[in-house]
mmCIF file of C-alpha atoms in Angstrom:
data_model
loop_
_atom_site.group_PDB
_atom_site.id
_atom_site.type_symbol
_atom_site.label_atom_id
_atom_site.label_comp_id
_atom_site.label_asym_id
_atom_site.label_seq_id
_atom_site.Cartn_x
_atom_site.Cartn_y
_atom_site.Cartn_z
ATOM 1 C CA SER A 1 -3.204 10.426 -28.517
ATOM 2 C CA CYS A 2 -3.426 14.000 -27.284
ATOM 3 C CA LEU A 3 -3.562 12.808 -23.662
ATOM 4 C CA VAL A 4 -0.254 10.962 -24.063
ATOM 5 C CA TRP A 5 1.317 13.983 -25.755
ATOM 6 C CA GLN A 6 0.083 16.256 -22.941
ATOM 7 C CA GLY A 7 1.612 13.901 -20.384
ATOM 8 C CA GLN A 8 4.949 13.817 -22.185
ATOM 9 C CA MET A 9 5.039 17.603 -22.514
ATOM 10 C CA ALA A 10 4.175 18.019 -18.828
ATOM 11 C CA VAL A 11 7.092 15.752 -17.855
ATOM 12 C CA LYS A 12 9.454 17.653 -20.172
ATOM 13 C CA GLU A 13 8.322 20.937 -18.609
ATOM 14 C CA LYS A 14 8.917 19.520 -15.129
ATOM 15 C CA GLU A 15 12.385 18.236 -16.064
ATOM 16 C CA GLU A 16 13.562 21.399 -17.808
ATOM 17 C CA TRP A 17 11.881 24.176 -15.816
ATOM 18 C CA ASN A 18 10.618 22.386 -12.684
ATOM 19 C CA THR A 19 7.084 23.633 -13.281
ATOM 20 C CA GLY A 20 3.780 22.006 -14.135
ATOM 21 C CA HIS A 21 2.234 18.675 -13.162
ATOM 22 C CA GLY A 22 4.818 16.256 -14.531
ATOM 23 C CA LEU A 23 3.782 12.592 -14.515
ATOM 24 C CA GLY A 24 0.533 13.565 -12.833
ATOM 25 C CA LYS A 25 -0.780 14.338 -16.323
ATOM 26 C CA PHE A 26 -0.749 10.611 -17.072
ATOM 27 C CA GLN A 27 -3.077 9.954 -14.126
ATOM 28 C CA THR A 28 -5.348 12.978 -13.679
ATOM 29 C CA CYS A 29 -7.385 15.277 -15.911
ATOM 30 C CA PHE A 30 -6.434 18.757 -14.778
ATOM 31 C CA ASP A 31 -9.423 20.269 -16.573
ATOM 32 C CA CYS A 32 -11.975 18.564 -14.318
ATOM 33 C CA GLY A 33 -9.668 17.375 -11.513
ATOM 34 C CA GLN A 34 -10.725 13.723 -11.751
ATOM 35 C CA ARG A 35 -8.348 10.786 -12.037
ATOM 36 C CA PHE A 36 -8.524 8.788 -15.244
ATOM 37 C CA HIS A 37 -10.202 5.402 -14.874
ATOM 38 C CA GLY A 38 -11.005 2.255 -16.790
ATOM 39 C CA ALA A 39 -9.595 1.711 -20.264
ATOM 40 C CA VAL A 40 -8.295 5.286 -20.504
ATOM 41 C CA ALA A 41 -6.247 4.946 -17.313
ATOM 42 C CA HIS A 42 -4.873 1.611 -18.500
ATOM 43 C CA ALA A 43 -3.922 2.949 -21.941
ATOM 44 C CA LEU A 44 -2.159 5.909 -20.341
ATOM 45 C CA GLY A 45 -0.404 3.565 -17.918
ATOM 46 C CA TRP A 46 1.068 1.602 -20.825
ATOM 47 C CA ALA A 47 1.953 4.800 -22.682
ATOM 48 C CA CYS A 48 3.726 6.211 -19.627
ATOM 49 C CA TRP A 49 5.744 3.029 -19.119
ATOM 50 C CA LYS A 50 6.705 2.743 -22.813
ATOM 51 C CA THR A 51 7.768 6.400 -22.884
ATOM 52 C CA TYR A 52 10.350 5.993 -20.082
ATOM 53 C CA LEU A 53 11.198 2.276 -20.367
ATOM 54 C CA GLY A 54 14.444 3.061 -22.222
ATOM 55 C CA ARG A 55 15.874 5.117 -19.368
ATOM 56 C CA PRO A 56 18.364 3.594 -16.883
ATOM 57 C CA GLU A 57 17.054 1.595 -13.924
ATOM 58 C CA THR A 58 18.173 4.460 -11.704
ATOM 59 C CA SER A 59 15.805 6.913 -13.434
ATOM 60 C CA ARG A 60 12.975 8.093 -11.206
ATOM 61 C CA LEU A 61 10.803 8.643 -14.276
ATOM 62 C CA ARG A 62 11.238 4.989 -15.208
ATOM 63 C CA LEU A 63 10.374 3.936 -11.650
ATOM 64 C CA ILE A 64 7.267 6.118 -11.499
ATOM 65 C CA GLY A 65 6.244 4.967 -14.973
ATOM 66 C CA LEU A 66 6.314 1.422 -13.603
ATOM 67 C CA ALA A 67 4.106 2.505 -10.700
ATOM 68 C CA VAL A 68 1.620 4.173 -13.075
ATOM 69 C CA LEU A 69 1.437 0.978 -15.149
ATOM 70 C CA GLY A 70 0.893 -1.208 -12.086
ATOM 71 C CA GLY A 71 -1.796 1.107 -10.777
ATOM 72 C CA SER A 72 -3.580 1.039 -14.129
ATOM 73 C CA PHE A 73 -3.823 -2.770 -13.994
ATOM 74 C CA VAL A 74 -5.302 -2.534 -10.495
ATOM 75 C CA LEU A 75 -7.855 0.056 -11.629
ATOM 76 C CA ILE A 76 -9.290 -2.324 -14.215
ATOM 77 C CA GLY A 77 -9.277 -5.333 -11.871
ATOM 78 C CA ARG A 78 -6.384 -7.226 -13.475
ATOM 79 C CA SER A 79 -4.497 -7.967 -10.261
ATOM 80 C CA ALA A 80 -2.625 -10.993 -11.641
ATOM 81 C CA GLU A 81 -0.980 -8.768 -14.249
ATOM 82 C CA ALA A 82 -0.407 -5.964 -11.750
ATOM 83 C CA LEU A 83 1.498 -8.266 -9.384
ATOM 84 C CA PRO A 84 4.841 -8.620 -11.274
ATOM 85 C CA VAL A 85 4.793 -4.888 -12.035
ATOM 86 C CA LEU A 86 4.306 -3.973 -8.373
ATOM 87 C CA GLU A 87 6.969 -6.508 -7.340
ATOM 88 C CA ALA A 88 9.436 -4.950 -9.783
ATOM 89 C CA ARG A 89 8.623 -1.465 -8.477
ATOM 90 C CA LEU A 90 9.299 -2.536 -4.881
ATOM 91 C CA ALA A 91 12.570 -4.248 -5.840
ATOM 92 C CA LEU A 92 13.819 -1.132 -7.637
ATOM 93 C CA ARG A 93 12.843 1.086 -4.706
ATOM 94 C CA GLN A 94 14.770 -1.123 -2.310
ATOM 95 C CA ARG A 95 17.792 -1.389 -4.612
ATOM 96 C CA TYR A 96 18.351 2.256 -5.538
ATOM 97 C CA TRP A 97 16.329 4.571 -3.300
ATOM 98 C CA SER A 98 16.271 3.031 0.184
ATOM 99 C CA ASN A 99 18.611 5.715 1.573
ATOM 100 C CA ASP A 100 16.717 8.732 0.190
ATOM 101 C CA SER A 101 15.065 11.143 2.620
ATOM 102 C CA ASP A 102 11.665 9.753 1.633
ATOM 103 C CA GLY A 103 12.992 6.302 0.769
ATOM 104 C CA LYS A 104 11.575 4.468 3.767
ATOM 105 C CA GLU A 105 8.047 5.830 3.352
ATOM 106 C CA CYS A 106 8.093 5.150 -0.404
ATOM 107 C CA ILE A 107 9.133 1.542 0.229
ATOM 108 C CA LEU A 108 6.354 1.146 2.798
ATOM 109 C CA ASP A 109 3.895 2.559 0.267
ATOM 110 C CA ALA A 110 5.094 0.081 -2.379
ATOM 111 C CA GLN A 111 4.705 -2.754 0.144
ATOM 112 C CA ARG A 112 1.163 -1.632 0.996
ATOM 113 C CA ASN A 113 0.206 -1.631 -2.682
ATOM 114 C CA LEU A 114 1.729 -5.064 -3.209
ATOM 115 C CA ALA A 115 -0.053 -6.441 -0.130
ATOM 116 C CA GLY A 116 -3.376 -5.121 -1.425
ATOM 117 C CA CYS A 117 -2.768 -6.848 -4.747
ATOM 118 C CA LEU A 118 -1.984 -10.145 -2.991
ATOM 119 C CA VAL A 119 -5.209 -9.887 -0.996
ATOM 120 C CA ALA A 120 -7.154 -9.345 -4.232
ATOM 121 C CA LEU A 121 -5.580 -12.555 -5.555
ATOM 122 C CA GLY A 122 -6.540 -14.497 -2.427
ATOM 123 C CA ARG A 123 -2.919 -14.839 -1.268
ATOM 124 C CA ARG A 124 -3.648 -13.613 2.249
ATOM 125 C CA ASP A 125 -0.744 -15.328 4.028
ATOM 126 C CA GLU A 126 1.782 -13.558 1.791
ATOM 127 C CA ALA A 127 -0.114 -10.287 2.203
ATOM 128 C CA LEU A 128 -0.009 -10.704 5.981
ATOM 129 C CA VAL A 129 3.792 -11.051 5.924
ATOM 130 C CA LEU A 130 4.076 -7.796 3.980
ATOM 131 C CA LYS A 131 1.614 -6.012 6.242
ATOM 132 C CA ARG A 132 3.667 -7.041 9.269
ATOM 133 C CA GLU A 133 6.785 -5.605 7.594
ATOM 134 C CA VAL A 134 4.906 -2.361 6.938
ATOM 135 C CA TYR A 135 3.696 -2.245 10.541
ATOM 136 C CA ALA A 136 7.235 -2.841 11.845
ATOM 137 C CA GLY A 137 8.558 -0.021 9.649
ATOM 138 C CA GLU A 138 5.960 2.593 10.561
ATOM 139 C CA PRO A 139 6.462 5.141 13.375
ATOM 140 C CA GLU A 140 5.074 3.861 16.643
ATOM 141 C CA GLU A 141 1.595 5.116 17.478
ATOM 142 C CA PRO A 142 -0.894 4.079 20.161
ATOM 143 C CA GLU A 143 -2.757 0.986 19.015
ATOM 144 C CA GLU A 144 -6.427 1.560 18.305
ATOM 145 C CA LEU A 145 -8.991 -0.824 19.721
ATOM 146 C CA PRO A 146 -12.119 -1.874 17.842
ATOM 147 C CA ASP A 147 -15.247 0.229 18.114
ATOM 148 C CA SER A 148 -17.618 -1.753 20.334
ATOM 149 C CA GLU A 149 -20.554 -0.368 18.368
ATOM 150 C CA ASN A 150 -19.126 -1.527 15.048
ATOM 151 C CA PRO A 151 -20.724 -4.841 13.995
ATOM 152 C CA ASP A 152 -17.657 -5.658 11.904
ATOM 153 C CA SER A 153 -15.406 -5.650 14.997
ATOM 154 C CA GLU A 154 -16.424 -9.103 16.168
ATOM 155 C CA ASN A 155 -12.859 -9.936 17.177
ATOM 156 C CA PRO A 156 -10.200 -7.518 18.448
ATOM 157 C CA PHE A 157 -8.089 -5.607 15.927
ATOM 158 C CA LEU A 158 -8.444 -7.784 12.862
ATOM 159 C CA GLY A 159 -12.090 -8.869 12.777
ATOM 160 C CA GLY A 160 -13.352 -12.379 12.220
ATOM 161 C CA THR A 161 -11.400 -12.959 9.024
ATOM 162 C CA PHE A 162 -7.863 -12.729 10.423
ATOM 163 C CA PHE A 163 -8.142 -13.263 14.191
ATOM 164 C CA THR A 164 -7.101 -16.918 14.383
ATOM 165 C CA THR A 165 -4.628 -18.660 16.677
ATOM 166 C CA GLU A 166 -2.143 -18.933 13.802
ATOM 167 C CA ASN A 167 -2.274 -15.251 12.948
ATOM 168 C CA PHE A 168 -2.298 -14.203 16.604
ATOM 169 C CA LEU A 169 1.078 -15.927 16.988
ATOM 170 C CA LYS A 170 2.383 -13.990 13.964
ATOM 171 C CA MET A 171 1.437 -10.609 15.427
ATOM 172 C CA ASP A 172 3.890 -8.143 16.894
ATOM 173 C CA LYS A 173 4.493 -8.886 20.604
ATOM 174 C CA ARG A 174 3.055 -5.485 21.634
ATOM 175 C CA ILE A 175 -0.216 -6.328 19.898
ATOM 176 C CA GLN A 176 -0.274 -9.794 21.490
ATOM 177 C CA ASP A 177 0.244 -8.282 24.956
ATOM 178 C CA LEU A 178 -2.459 -5.671 24.397
ATOM 179 C CA ILE A 179 -4.952 -8.316 23.269
ATOM 180 C CA ARG A 180 -4.110 -10.598 26.204
ATOM 181 C CA ARG A 181 -4.581 -7.811 28.749
ATOM 182 C CA ASN A 182 -7.844 -6.483 27.370
ATOM 183 C CA PHE A 183 -9.622 -9.284 25.543
ATOM 184 C CA MET A 184 -8.475 -12.640 26.955
ATOM 185 C CA LYS A 185 -9.056 -14.566 30.155
ATOM 186 C CA SER A 186 -6.198 -16.148 32.087
ATOM 187 C CA ASP A 187 -6.933 -19.497 30.407
ATOM 188 C CA GLY A 188 -6.411 -17.944 26.964
ATOM 189 C CA SER A 189 -10.062 -17.831 25.893
ATOM 190 C CA LEU A 190 -11.774 -14.602 24.831
ATOM 191 C CA LYS A 191 -13.610 -12.576 27.457
ATOM 192 C CA ASP A 192 -17.317 -11.916 27.025
ATOM 193 C CA LYS A 193 -17.831 -8.974 24.696
ATOM 194 C CA LYS A 194 -19.477 -6.983 27.510
ATOM 195 C CA ASP A 195 -16.115 -7.064 29.335
ATOM 196 C CA TRP A 196 -14.128 -5.622 26.414
ATOM 197 C CA PRO A 197 -12.819 -2.030 26.688
ATOM 198 C CA THR A 198 -15.307 0.375 25.161
ATOM 199 C CA SER A 199 -12.633 2.741 23.750
ATOM 200 C CA PRO A 200 -8.855 2.983 23.300
ATOM 201 C CA ALA A 201 -8.683 5.203 26.380
ATOM 202 C CA ALA A 202 -10.230 2.426 28.491
ATOM 203 C CA ALA A 203 -7.621 -0.151 27.471
ATOM 204 C CA ALA A 204 -5.101 -1.221 30.078
#
């Protein structure tokens, strides 16, 4: 189609003259500025992958084509088919690009996407392992406490869905210590909600 041809020409322009939108043409309409969605996004995802599939594993275009394909499956709600694509993308990132200047952040991004896919498939324990790896790899920042006015923050940090004894024991030790100091009594039970810190600044 003309959209595929435009994408291929944009990549060629980027490769030869380092101008234009490159692979972005397979994902976004630059006439209206909106990202493609639904069946169009999925068709372009397949076209992008097929265009660069024949390149070596070390080709960035091949890697990004894989990412575009995986993203297109996610966009149409086909997470089971997206999963092996996103797993392959992460494996390639780790194998060939882990030492690049942006390698670490790109790997974290691939792990985030894979974790989101696992959650969509109901595989929360596996997603939690990946999320912990992402957390461990991110630059340290002050932990944010739940908003006491937010009805979804029934339990500290992770809400009612994840805050269980099992998952508490899987958390990073800094998070465990912060929860113990601010949300738990000496016997290990949760404090009354009225005794929780009202903001991150109020946390001990």
